[in-house]
Tab-separated table of C-alpha atoms in Angstrom:
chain	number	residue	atom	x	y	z
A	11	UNK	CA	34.076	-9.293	-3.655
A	12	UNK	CA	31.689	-7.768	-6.160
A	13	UNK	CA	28.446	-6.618	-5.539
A	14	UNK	CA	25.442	-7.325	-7.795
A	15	UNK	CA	25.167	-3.997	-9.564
A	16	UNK	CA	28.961	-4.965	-10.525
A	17	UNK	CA	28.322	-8.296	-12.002
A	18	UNK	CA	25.025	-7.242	-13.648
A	19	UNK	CA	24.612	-6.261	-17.438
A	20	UNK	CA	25.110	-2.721	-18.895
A	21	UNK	CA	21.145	-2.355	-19.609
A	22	UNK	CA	20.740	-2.239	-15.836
A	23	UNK	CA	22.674	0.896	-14.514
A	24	UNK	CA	20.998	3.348	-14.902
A	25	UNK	CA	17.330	1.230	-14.097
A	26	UNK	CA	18.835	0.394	-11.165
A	27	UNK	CA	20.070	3.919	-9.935
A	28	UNK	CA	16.562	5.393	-10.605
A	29	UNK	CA	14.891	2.576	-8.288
A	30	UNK	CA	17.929	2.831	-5.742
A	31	UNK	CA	17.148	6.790	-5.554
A	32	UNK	CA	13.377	6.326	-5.617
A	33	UNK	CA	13.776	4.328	-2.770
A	34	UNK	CA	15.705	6.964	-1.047
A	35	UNK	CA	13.616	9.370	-2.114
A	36	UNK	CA	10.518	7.592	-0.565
A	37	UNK	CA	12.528	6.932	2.778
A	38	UNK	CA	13.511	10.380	3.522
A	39	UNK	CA	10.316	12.397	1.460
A	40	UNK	CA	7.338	10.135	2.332
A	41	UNK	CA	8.672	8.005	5.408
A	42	UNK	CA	7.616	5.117	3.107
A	43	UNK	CA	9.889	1.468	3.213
A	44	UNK	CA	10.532	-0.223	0.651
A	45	UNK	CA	11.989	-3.151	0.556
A	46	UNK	CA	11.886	-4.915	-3.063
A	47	UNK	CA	9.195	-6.816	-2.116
A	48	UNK	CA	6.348	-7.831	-4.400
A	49	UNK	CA	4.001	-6.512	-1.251
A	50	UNK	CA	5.674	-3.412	-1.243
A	51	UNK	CA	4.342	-2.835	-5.255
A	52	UNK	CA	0.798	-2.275	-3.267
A	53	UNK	CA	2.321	0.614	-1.974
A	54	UNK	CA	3.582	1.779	-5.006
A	55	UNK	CA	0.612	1.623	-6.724
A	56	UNK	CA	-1.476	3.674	-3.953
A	57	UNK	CA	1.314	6.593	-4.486
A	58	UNK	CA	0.732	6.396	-8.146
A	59	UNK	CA	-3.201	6.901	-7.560
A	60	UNK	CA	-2.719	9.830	-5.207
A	61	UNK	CA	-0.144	11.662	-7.684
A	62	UNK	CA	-2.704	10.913	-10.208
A	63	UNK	CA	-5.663	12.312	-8.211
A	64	UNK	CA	-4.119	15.243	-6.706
A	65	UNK	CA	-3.652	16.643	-10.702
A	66	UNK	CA	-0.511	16.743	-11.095
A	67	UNK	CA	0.727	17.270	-14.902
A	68	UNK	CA	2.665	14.586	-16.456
A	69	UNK	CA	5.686	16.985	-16.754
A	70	UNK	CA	5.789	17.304	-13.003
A	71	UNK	CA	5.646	13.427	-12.508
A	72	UNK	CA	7.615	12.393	-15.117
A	73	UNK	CA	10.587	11.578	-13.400
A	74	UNK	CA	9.187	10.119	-10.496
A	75	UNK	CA	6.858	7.507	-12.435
A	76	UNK	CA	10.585	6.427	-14.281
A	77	UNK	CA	11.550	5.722	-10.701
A	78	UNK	CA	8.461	3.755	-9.871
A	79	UNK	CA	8.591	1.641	-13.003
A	80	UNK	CA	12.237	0.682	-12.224
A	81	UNK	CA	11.634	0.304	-9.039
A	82	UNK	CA	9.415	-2.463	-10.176
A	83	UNK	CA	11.353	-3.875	-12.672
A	84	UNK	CA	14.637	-4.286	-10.281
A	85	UNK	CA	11.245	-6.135	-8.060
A	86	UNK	CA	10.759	-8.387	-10.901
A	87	UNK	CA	14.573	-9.048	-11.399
A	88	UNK	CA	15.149	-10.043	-7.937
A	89	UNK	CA	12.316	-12.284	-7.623
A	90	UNK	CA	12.331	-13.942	-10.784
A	91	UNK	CA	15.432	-14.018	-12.715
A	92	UNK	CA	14.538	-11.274	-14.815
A	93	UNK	CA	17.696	-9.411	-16.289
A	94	UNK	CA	17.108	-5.284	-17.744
A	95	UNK	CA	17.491	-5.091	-21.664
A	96	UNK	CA	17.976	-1.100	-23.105
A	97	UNK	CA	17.624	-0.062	-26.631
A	98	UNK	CA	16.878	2.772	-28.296
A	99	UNK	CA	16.443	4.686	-24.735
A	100	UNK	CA	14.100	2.458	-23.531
A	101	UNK	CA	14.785	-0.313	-20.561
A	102	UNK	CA	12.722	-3.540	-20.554
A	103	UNK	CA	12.947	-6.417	-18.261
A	104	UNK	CA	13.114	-9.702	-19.816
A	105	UNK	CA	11.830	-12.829	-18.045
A	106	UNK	CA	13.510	-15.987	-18.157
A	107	UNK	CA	10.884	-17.735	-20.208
A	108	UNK	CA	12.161	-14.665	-22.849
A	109	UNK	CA	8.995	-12.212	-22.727
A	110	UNK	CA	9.571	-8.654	-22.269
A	111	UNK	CA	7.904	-6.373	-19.651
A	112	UNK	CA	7.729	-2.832	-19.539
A	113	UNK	CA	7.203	-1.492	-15.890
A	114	UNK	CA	8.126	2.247	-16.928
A	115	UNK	CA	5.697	2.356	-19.139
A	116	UNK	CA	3.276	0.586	-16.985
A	117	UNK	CA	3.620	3.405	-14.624
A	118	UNK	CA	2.800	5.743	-17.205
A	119	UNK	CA	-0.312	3.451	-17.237
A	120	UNK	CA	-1.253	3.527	-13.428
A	121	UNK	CA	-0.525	7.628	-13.663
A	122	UNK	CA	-3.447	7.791	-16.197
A	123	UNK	CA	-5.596	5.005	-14.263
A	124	UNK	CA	-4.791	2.415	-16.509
A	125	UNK	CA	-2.234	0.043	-15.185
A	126	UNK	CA	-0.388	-1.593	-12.105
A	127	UNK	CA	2.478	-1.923	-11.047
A	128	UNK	CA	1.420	-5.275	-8.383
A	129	UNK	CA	-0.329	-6.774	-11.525
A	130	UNK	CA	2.226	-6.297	-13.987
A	131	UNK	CA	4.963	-8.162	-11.331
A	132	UNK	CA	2.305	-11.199	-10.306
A	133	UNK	CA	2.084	-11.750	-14.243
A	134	UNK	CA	5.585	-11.639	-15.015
A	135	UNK	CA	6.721	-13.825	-12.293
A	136	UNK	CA	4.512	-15.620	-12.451
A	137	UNK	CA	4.973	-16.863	-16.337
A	138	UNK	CA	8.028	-17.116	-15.479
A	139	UNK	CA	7.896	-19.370	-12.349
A	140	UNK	CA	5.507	-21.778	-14.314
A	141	UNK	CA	8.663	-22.089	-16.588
């Protein structure tokens, strides 16, 4: 029997070992659950804000906002078919309908007060639910 990590593409390794350990990470640090759930993005998003306020430099964060944004993606590619792409050191998610989303970099966006991790999962599966 394989499991899915073992029948998924190459792109998704190592997106899916940063959201496997950030979940870990947020079990055992935090005492937060998460569960791949597009409810448990809320949650995500609140964490992001109180990095954000509490100052913390990008260089001290960096790592854990990768975590968070593939965290979200592997979100996205449960719920909606979505599948990881790579290139160039970068990891995308690509919908079904064929758009690409970038929840790493989105992240990066909710660090700086820009962005959200909830919104940019309700848009992706969304589009691609209405497929």
């Amino acid at each position: 029997m394989t499991t899915q990590a073992e029948t998924r593409p190459s792109a998704a390794a190592k997106p899916v070992r940063w959201a496997a350990d950030t979940v870990a990470t947020m079990r055992e640090g935090a005492r937060l659950r998460l569960d791949y759930s597009a409810q448990s993005l809320w949650r995500i998003d609140r964490m992001i804000e109180e990095i954000r306020r509490e100052g913390a430099p990008y260089a001290a964060v960096r790592e854990v906002l990768r975590g968070f944004g593939a965290y979200a993606g592997e979100v996205m590619a449960r719920h909606c078919g979505a599948e990881w792409w790579a290139g160039d050191g970068e990891h995308w998610i690509r919908t079904p309908d064929g758009r690409l989303w970038d929840p790493i970099d989105e992240a990066r966006r909710c660090w700086s007060g820009h962005g959200s991790l909830r919104l940019l999962c309700r848009d992706a599966t969304g589009t691609a639910s209405r497929r």
